[in-house]
mmCIF file of C-alpha atoms and ligand atoms in Angstrom:
data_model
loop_
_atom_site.group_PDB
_atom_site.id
_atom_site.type_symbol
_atom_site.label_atom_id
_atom_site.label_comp_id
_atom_site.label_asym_id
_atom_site.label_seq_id
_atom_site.Cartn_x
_atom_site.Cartn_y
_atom_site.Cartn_z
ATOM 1 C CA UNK A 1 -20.634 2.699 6.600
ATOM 2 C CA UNK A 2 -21.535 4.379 9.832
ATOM 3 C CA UNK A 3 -24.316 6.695 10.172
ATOM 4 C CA UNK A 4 -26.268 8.764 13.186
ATOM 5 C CA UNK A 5 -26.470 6.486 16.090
ATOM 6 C CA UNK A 6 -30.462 5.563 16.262
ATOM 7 C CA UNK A 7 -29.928 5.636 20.115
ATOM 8 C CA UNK A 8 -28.391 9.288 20.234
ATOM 9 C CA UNK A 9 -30.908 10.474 17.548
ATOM 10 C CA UNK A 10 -33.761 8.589 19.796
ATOM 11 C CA UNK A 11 -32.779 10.600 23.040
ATOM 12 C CA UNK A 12 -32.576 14.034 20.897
ATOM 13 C CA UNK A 13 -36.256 13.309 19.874
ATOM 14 C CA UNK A 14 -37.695 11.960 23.036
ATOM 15 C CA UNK A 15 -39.275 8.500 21.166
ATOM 16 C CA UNK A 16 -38.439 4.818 22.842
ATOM 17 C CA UNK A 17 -36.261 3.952 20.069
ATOM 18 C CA UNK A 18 -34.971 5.441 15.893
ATOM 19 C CA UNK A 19 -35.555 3.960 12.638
ATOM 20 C CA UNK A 20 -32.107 2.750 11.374
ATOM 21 C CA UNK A 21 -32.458 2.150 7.285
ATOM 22 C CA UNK A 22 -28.887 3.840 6.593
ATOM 23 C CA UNK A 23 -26.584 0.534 6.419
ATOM 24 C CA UNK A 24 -28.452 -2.229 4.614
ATOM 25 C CA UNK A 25 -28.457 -4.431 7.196
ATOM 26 C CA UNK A 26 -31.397 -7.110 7.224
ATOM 27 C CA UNK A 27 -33.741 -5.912 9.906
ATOM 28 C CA UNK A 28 -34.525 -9.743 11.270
ATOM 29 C CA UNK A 29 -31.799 -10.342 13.709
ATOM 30 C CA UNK A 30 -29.336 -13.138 13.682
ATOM 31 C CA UNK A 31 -30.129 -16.359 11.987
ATOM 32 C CA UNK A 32 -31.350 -19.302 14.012
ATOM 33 C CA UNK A 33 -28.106 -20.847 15.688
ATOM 34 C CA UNK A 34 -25.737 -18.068 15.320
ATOM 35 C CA UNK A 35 -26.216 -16.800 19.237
ATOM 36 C CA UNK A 36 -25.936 -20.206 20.338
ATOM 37 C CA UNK A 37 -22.417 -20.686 18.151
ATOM 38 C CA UNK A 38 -21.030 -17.273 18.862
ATOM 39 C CA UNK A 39 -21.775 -18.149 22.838
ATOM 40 C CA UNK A 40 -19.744 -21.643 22.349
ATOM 41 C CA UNK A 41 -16.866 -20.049 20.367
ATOM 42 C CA UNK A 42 -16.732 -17.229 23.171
ATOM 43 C CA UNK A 43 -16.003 -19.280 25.496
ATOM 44 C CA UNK A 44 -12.615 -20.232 23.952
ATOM 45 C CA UNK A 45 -11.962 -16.346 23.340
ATOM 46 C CA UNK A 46 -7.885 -17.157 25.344
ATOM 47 C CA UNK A 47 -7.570 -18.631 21.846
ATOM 48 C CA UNK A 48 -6.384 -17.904 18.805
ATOM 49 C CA UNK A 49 -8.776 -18.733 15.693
ATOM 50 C CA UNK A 50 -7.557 -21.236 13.011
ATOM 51 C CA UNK A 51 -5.800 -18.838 10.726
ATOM 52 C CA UNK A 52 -6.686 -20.789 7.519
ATOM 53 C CA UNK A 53 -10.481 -20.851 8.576
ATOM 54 C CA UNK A 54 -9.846 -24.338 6.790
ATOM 55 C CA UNK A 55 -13.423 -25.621 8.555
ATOM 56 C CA UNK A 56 -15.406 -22.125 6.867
ATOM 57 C CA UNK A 57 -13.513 -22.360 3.669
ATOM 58 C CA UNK A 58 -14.719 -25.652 3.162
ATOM 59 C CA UNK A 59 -17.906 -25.186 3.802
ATOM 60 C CA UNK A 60 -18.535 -21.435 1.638
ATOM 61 C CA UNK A 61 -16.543 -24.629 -1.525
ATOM 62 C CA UNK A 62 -19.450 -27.175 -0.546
ATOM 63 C CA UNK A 63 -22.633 -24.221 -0.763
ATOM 64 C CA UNK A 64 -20.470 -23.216 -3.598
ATOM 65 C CA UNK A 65 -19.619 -26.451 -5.453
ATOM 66 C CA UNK A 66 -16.281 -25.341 -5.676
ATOM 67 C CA UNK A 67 -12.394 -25.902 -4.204
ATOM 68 C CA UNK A 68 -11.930 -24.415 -1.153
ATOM 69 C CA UNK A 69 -8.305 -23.370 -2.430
ATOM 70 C CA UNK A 70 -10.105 -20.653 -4.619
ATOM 71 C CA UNK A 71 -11.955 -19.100 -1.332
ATOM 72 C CA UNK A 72 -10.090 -16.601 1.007
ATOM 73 C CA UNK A 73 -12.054 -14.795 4.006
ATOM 74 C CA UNK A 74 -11.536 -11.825 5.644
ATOM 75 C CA UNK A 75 -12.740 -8.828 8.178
ATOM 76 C CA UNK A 76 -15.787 -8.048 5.518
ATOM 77 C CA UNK A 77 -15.642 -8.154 1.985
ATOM 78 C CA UNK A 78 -14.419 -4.649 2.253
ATOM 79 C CA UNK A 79 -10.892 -6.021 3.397
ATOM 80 C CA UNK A 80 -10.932 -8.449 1.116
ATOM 81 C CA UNK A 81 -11.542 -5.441 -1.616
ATOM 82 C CA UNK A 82 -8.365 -3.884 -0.095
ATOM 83 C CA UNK A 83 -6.272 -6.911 0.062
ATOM 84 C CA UNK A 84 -6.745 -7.148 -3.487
ATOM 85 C CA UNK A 85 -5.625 -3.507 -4.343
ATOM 86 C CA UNK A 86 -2.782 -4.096 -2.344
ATOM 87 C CA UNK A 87 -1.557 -6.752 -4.247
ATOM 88 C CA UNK A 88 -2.665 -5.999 -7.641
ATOM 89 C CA UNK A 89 -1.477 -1.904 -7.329
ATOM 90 C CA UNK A 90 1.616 -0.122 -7.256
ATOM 91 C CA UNK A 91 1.576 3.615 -6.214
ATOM 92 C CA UNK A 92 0.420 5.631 -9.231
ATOM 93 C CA UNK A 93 -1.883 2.476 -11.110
ATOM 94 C CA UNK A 94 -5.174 2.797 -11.779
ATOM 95 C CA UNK A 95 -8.007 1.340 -9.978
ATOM 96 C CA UNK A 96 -10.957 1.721 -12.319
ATOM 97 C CA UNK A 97 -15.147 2.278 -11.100
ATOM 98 C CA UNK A 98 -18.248 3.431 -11.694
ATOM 99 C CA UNK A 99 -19.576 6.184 -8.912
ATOM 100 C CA UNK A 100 -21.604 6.771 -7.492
ATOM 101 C CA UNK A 101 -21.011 3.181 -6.237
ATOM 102 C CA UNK A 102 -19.534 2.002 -3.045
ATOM 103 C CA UNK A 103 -18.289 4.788 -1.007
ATOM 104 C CA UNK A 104 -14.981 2.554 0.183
ATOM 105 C CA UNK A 105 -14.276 2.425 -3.136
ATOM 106 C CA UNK A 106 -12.077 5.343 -3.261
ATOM 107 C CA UNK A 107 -10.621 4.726 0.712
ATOM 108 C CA UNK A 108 -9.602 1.231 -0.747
ATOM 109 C CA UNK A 109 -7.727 3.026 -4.068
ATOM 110 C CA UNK A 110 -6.212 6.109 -1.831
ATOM 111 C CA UNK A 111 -5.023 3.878 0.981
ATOM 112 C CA UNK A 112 -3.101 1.612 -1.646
ATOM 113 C CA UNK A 113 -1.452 4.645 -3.148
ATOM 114 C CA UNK A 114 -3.252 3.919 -6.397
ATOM 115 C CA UNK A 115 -5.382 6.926 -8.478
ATOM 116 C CA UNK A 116 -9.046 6.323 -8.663
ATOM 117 C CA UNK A 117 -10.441 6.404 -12.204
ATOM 118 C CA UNK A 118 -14.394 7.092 -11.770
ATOM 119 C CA UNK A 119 -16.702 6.579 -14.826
ATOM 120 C CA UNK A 120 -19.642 8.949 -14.188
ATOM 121 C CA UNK A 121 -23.404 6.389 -13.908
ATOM 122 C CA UNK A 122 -25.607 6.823 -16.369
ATOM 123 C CA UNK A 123 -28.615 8.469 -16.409
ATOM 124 C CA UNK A 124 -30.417 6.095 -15.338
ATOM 125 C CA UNK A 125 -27.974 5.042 -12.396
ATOM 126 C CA UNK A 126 -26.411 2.221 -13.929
ATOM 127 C CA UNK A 127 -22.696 1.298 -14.838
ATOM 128 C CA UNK A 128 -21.553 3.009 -18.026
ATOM 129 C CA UNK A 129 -19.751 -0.357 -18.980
ATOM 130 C CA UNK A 130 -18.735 0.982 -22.637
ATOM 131 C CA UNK A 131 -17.199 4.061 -21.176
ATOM 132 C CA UNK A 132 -15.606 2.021 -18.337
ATOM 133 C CA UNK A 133 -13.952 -0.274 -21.164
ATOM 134 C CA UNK A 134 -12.701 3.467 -22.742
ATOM 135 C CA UNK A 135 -11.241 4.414 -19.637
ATOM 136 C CA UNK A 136 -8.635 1.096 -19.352
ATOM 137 C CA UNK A 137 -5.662 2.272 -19.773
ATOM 138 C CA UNK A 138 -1.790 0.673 -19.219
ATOM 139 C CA UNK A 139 -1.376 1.868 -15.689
ATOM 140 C CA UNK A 140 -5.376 0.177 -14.714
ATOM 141 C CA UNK A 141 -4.586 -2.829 -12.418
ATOM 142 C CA UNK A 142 -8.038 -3.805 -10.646
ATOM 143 C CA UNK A 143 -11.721 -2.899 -12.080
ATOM 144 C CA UNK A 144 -14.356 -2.514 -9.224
ATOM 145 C CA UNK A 145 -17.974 -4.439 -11.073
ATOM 146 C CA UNK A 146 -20.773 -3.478 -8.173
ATOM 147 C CA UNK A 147 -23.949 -5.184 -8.876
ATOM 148 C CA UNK A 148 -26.528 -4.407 -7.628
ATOM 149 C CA UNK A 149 -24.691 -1.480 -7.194
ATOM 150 C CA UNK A 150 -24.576 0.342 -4.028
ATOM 151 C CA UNK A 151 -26.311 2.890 -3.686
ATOM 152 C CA UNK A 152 -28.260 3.065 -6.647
ATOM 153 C CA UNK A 153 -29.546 -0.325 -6.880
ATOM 154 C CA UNK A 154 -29.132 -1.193 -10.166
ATOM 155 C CA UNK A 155 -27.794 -4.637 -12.100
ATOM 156 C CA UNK A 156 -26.041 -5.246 -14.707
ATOM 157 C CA UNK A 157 -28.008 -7.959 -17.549
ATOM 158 C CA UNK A 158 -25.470 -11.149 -18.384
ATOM 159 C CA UNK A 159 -25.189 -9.740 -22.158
ATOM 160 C CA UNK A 160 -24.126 -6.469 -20.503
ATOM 161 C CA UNK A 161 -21.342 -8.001 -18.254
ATOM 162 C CA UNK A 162 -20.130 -10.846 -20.549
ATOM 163 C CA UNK A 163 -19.270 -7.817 -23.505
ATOM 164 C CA UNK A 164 -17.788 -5.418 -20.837
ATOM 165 C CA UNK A 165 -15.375 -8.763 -19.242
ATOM 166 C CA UNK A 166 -14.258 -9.712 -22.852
ATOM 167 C CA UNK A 167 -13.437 -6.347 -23.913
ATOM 168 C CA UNK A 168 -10.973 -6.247 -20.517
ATOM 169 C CA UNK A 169 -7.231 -7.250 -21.217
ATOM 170 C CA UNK A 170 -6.261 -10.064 -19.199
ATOM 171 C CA UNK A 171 -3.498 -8.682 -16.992
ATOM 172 C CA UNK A 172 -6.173 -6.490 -15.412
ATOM 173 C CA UNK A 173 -8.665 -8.119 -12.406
ATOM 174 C CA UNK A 174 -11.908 -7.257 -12.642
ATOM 175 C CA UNK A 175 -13.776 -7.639 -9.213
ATOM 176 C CA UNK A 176 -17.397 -8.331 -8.920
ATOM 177 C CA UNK A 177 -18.651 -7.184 -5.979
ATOM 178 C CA UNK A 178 -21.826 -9.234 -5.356
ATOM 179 C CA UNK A 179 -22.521 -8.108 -1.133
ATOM 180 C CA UNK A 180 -26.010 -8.170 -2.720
ATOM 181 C CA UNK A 181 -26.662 -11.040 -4.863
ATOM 182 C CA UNK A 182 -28.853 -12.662 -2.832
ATOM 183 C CA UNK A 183 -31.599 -10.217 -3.092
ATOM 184 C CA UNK A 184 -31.521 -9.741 -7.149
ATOM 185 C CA UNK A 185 -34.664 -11.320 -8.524
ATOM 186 C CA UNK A 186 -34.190 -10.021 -12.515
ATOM 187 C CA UNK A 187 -33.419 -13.238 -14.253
ATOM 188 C CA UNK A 188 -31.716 -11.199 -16.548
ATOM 189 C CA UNK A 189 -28.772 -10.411 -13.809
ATOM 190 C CA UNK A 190 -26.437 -13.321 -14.016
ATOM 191 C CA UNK A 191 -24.604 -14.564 -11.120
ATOM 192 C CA UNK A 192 -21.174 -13.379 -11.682
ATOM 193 C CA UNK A 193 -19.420 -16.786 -9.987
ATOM 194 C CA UNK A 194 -21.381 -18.877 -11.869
ATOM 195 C CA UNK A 195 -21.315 -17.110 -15.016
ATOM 196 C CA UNK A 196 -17.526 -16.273 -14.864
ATOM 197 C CA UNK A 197 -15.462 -17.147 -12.032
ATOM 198 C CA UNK A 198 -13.893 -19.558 -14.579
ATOM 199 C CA UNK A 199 -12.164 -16.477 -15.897
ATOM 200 C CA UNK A 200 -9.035 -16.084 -14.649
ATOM 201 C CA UNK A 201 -8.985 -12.492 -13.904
ATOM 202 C CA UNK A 202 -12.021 -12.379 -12.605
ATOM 203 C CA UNK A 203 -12.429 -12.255 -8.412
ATOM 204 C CA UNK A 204 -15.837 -12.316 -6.884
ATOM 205 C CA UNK A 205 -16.760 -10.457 -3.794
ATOM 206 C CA UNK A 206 -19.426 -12.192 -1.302
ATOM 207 C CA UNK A 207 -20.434 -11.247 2.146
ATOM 208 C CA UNK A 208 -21.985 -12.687 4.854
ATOM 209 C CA UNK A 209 -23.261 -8.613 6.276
ATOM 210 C CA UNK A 210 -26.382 -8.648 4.103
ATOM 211 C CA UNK A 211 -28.783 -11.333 3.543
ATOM 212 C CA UNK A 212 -26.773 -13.771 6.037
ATOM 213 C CA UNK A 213 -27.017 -11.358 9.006
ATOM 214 C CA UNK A 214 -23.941 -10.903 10.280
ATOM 215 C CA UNK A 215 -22.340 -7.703 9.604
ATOM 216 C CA UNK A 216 -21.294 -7.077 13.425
ATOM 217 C CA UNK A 217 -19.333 -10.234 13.217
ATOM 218 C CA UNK A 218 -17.019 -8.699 9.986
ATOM 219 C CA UNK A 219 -16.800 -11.609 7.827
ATOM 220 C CA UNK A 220 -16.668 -11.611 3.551
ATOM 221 C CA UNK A 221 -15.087 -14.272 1.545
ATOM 222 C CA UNK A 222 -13.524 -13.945 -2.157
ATOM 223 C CA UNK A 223 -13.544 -16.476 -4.890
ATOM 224 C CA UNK A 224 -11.069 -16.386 -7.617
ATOM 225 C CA UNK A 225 -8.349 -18.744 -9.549
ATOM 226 C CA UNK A 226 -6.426 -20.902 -6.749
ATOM 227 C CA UNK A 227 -3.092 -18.241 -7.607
ATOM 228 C CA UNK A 228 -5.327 -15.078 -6.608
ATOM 229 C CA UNK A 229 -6.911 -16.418 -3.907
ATOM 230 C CA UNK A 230 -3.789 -17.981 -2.415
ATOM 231 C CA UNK A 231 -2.232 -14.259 -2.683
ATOM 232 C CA UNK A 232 -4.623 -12.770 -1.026
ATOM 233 C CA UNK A 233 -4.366 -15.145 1.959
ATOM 234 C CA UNK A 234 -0.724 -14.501 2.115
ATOM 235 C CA UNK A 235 -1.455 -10.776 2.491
ATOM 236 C CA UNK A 236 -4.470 -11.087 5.119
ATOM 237 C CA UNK A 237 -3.779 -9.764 8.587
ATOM 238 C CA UNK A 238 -3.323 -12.960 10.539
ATOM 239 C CA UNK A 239 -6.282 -14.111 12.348
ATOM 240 C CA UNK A 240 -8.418 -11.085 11.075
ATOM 241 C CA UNK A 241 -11.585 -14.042 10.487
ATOM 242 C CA UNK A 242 -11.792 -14.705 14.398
ATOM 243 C CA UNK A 243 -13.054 -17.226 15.974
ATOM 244 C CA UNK A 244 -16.490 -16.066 16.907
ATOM 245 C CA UNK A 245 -16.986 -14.756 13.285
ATOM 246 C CA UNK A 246 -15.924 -18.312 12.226
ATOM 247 C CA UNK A 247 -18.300 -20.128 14.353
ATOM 248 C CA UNK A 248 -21.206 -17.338 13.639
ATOM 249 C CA UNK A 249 -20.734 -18.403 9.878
ATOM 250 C CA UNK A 250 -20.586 -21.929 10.109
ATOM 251 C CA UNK A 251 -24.249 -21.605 11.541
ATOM 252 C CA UNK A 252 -25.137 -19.159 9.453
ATOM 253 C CA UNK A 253 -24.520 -21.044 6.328
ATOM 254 C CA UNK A 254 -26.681 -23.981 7.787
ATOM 255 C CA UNK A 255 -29.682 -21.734 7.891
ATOM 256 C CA UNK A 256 -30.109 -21.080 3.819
ATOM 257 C CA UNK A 257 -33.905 -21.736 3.664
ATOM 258 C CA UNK A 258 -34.109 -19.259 6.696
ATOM 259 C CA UNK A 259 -32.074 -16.655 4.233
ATOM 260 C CA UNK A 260 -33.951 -17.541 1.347
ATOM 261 C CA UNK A 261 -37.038 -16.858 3.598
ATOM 262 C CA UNK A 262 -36.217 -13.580 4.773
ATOM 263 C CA UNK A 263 -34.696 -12.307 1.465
ATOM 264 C CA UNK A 264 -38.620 -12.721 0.130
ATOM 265 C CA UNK A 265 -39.977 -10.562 2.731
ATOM 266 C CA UNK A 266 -36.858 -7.700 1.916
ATOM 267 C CA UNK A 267 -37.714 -8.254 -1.725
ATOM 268 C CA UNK A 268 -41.736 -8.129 -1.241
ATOM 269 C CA UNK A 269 -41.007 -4.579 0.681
ATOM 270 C CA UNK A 270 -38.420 -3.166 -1.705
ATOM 271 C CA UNK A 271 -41.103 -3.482 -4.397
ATOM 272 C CA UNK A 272 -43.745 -1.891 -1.991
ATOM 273 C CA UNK A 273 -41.800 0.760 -1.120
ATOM 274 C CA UNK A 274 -40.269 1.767 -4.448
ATOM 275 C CA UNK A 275 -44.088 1.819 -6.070
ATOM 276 C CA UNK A 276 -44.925 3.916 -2.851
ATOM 277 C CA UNK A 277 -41.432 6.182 -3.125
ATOM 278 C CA UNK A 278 -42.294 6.615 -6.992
ATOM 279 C CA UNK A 279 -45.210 8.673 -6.219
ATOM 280 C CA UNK A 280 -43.115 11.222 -4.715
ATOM 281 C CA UNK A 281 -39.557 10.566 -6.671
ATOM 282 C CA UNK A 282 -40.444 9.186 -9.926
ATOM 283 C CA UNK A 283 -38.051 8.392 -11.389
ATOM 284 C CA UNK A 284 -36.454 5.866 -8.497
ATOM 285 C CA UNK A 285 -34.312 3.456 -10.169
ATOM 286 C CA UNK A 286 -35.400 -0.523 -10.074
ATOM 287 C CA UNK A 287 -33.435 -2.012 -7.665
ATOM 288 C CA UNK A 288 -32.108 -5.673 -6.955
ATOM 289 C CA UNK A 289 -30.660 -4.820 -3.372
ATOM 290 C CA UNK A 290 -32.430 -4.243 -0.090
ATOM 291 C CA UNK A 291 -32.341 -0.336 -0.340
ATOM 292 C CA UNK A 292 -33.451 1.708 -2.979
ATOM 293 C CA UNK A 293 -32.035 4.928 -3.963
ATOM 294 C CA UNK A 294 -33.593 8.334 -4.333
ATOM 295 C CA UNK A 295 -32.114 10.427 -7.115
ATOM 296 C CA UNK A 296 -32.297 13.896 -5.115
ATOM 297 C CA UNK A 297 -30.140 15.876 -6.511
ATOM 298 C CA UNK A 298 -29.259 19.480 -4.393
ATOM 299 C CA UNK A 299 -32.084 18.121 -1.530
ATOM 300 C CA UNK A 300 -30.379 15.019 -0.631
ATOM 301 C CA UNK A 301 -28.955 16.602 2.788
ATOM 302 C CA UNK A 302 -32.093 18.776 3.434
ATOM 303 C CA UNK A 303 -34.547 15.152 2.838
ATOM 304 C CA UNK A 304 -32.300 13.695 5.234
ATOM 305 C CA UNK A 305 -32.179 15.695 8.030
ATOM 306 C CA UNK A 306 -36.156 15.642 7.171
ATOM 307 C CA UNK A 307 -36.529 11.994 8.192
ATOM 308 C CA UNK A 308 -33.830 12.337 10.716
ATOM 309 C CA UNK A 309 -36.286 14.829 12.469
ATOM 310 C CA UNK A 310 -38.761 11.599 12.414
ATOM 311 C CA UNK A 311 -36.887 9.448 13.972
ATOM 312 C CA UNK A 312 -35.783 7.452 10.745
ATOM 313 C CA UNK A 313 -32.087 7.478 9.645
ATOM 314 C CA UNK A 314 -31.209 7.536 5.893
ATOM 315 C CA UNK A 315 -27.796 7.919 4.149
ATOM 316 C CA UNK A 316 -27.775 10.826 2.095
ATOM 317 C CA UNK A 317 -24.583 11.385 -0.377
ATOM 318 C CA UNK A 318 -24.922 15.017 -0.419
ATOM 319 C CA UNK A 319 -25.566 16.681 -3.914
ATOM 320 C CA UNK A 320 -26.682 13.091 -5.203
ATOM 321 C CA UNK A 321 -29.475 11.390 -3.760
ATOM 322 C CA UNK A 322 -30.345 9.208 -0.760
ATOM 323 C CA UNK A 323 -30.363 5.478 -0.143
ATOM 324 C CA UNK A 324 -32.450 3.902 1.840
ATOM 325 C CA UNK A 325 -32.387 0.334 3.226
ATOM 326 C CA UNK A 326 -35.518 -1.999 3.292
ATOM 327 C CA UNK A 327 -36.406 -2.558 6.745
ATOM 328 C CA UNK A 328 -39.514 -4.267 8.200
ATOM 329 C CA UNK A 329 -43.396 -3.361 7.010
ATOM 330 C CA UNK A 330 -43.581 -0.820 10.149
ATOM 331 C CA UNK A 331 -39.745 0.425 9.679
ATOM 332 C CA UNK A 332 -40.665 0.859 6.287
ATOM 333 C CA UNK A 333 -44.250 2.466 6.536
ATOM 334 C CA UNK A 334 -42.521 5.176 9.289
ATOM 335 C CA UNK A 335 -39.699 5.965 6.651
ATOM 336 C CA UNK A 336 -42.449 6.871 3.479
ATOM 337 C CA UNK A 337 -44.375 8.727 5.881
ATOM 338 C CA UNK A 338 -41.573 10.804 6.881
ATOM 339 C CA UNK A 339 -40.483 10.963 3.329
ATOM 340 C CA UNK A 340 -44.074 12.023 2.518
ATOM 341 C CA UNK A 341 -44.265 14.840 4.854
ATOM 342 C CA UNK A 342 -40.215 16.137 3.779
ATOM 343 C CA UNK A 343 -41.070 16.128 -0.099
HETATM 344 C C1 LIG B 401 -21.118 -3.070 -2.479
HETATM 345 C C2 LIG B 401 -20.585 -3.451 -1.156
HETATM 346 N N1 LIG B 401 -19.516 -4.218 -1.098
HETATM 347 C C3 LIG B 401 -18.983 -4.593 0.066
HETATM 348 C C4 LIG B 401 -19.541 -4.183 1.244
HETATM 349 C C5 LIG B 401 -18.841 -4.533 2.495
HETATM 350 O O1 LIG B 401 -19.420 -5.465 3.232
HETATM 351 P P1 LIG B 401 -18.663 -6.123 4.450
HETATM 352 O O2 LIG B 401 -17.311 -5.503 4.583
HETATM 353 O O3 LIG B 401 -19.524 -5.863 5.617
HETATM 354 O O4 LIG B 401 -18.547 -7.571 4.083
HETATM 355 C C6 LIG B 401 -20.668 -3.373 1.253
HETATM 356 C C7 LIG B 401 -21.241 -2.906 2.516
HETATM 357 O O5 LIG B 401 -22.023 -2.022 2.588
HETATM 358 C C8 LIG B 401 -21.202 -2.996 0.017
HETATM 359 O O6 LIG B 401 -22.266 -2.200 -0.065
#
């Protein structure tokens, strides 16, 4: 979601550039390829894209070892997440979540009409999964499943998820929202296609914003049963994958050991920086993204504004904490020395 604007903030503050570790974007540019293939694919920009992104959709079913009839793609995951509310809610269902968790959450339930049910974290920033199954009630349509959840970081253990899933009737979809997955490194944390996308009320979320680099180029893909997935193309706004985004993904998706590669240096930092963060906030969650989140409380705004006035942009939730993304060694050394001299 959009922040301060690091240039803006950089002219305010008279320094060459700002620190931008608000949006969990990988700091490492685009993969190798992706210029090249967005510069091709620009040049037919009088076009109009292939509207079944037949090509991508084959190619997320080959990575995936799966039909391609079971994958639909859209303008980020996060219009995929609304697709599926609009076809799964009438005004005055329920669309059931944890929160904190991802701040479109509730834009996605309010623009469909639906009511957002919101099952408090627990203490230690995690899904409350037993008091999420409590809270299903007749009118609850769609469940929102974040993990790692953003923005505290935290994953939810296979035994965890496979209880919470079985104890969901099966007229209700339960969404897995893995944008993250490709930075979780607890063995424990299944991967929720692999583990149940045989279910068939059970969608999973992917995007290609994070770990594949390319959230300018708004592109996020859904699995589910062939039925779902074939709904959710039907309600898509036509062309809304374009063509550059198409091409950008294609060569993206050759690149994995590239992804793999850079995911290892996020994941290397995240645990340097949340040893380094836990000498000032101890008790900062474990997290399987590339951010980690600092339970603030009250001085969420005040910390900051504090690394704001550094040059290094944060996202504070106001009242709740802040989360920060992992960004490179130096981006990441300037951010717990601001934090150092605002605690
Ligand atoms: C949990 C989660 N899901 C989905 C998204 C949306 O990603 P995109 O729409 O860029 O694919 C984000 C982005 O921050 C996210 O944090």
């Amino acid at each position: 979601m959009p922040g301060r604007n690091p240039a803006d903030l950089a002219r305010e503050l008279g320094l060459p550039q700002a620190i931008k570790l608000a949006s969990n974007e990988v700091p490492y540019g685009p993969l190798p390829g992706v210029v090249e293939a967005v510069a091709e694919a620009a040049a037919s920009s009088h076009r109009y894209p292939d509207m079944g992104v037949v090509e991508l959709r084959e190619a997320f079913a080959d990575k995936l070892g799966i039909d391609a009839d079971r994958i639909a793609t859209g303008c980020g995951s996060v219009a995929l997440a609304e697709h599926l509310a609009r076809v799964t809610c009438l005004p005055g269902d329920e669309i059931l979540y944890s929160w904190r968790s991802f701040e479109a959450y509730p834009i996605i339930a309010a623009t469909t009409g639906a009511t957002s049910v919101r099952v408090p974290n627990t203490a230690g920033h995690e899904h409350d999964l037993r008091a999420m199954s409590a809270a299903i009630t007749d009118r609850t349509r769609m469940i929102l499943v974040c993990s790692p959840n953003n923005p505290t970081g935290t994953a939810i253990s296979g035994t965890e998820l496979s209880r919470f899933i079985d104890s969901v009737p099966d007229d209700v979809l339960i969404v897995l929202d893995e944008a993250y997955r490709e930075f979780v490194t607890d063995p424990a944390v299944p991967d929720g296609l692999a583990a149940h996308g045989h279910r068939p009320n059970v969608v999973v979320l992917r995007t290609l914003s994070k770990a594949w680099g390319l959230a300018g180029l708004r592109i996020g893909y859904l699995v589910g049963q062939p039925a779902v997935a074939a709904t959710v193309r039907k309600v898509v706004t036509p062309f809304s994958t374009s063509a550059v985004a198409q091409a950008a993904a294609l060569a993206a998706l050759k690149q994995a050991d590239e992804v793999a590669r850079r995911c290892a240096l996020v994941i290397a930092e995240r645990e340097r920086v949340t040893t380094a963060i836990r000498e000032l906030v101890p008790d900062v969650p474990t997290s399987q993204a590339n951010f980690v989140w600092l339970p603030l409380g009250a001085g969420a705004a005040e910390f900051g504004a504090a690394c704001e006035k550094r040059g290094v942009i944060v996202r504070p939730f106001q009242g709740d904490g802040v989360r920060v993304t992992i960004g490179t060694p130096e981006e990441n050394d300037a951010f717990l020395a601001a934090a150092a001299t605002a605690l």
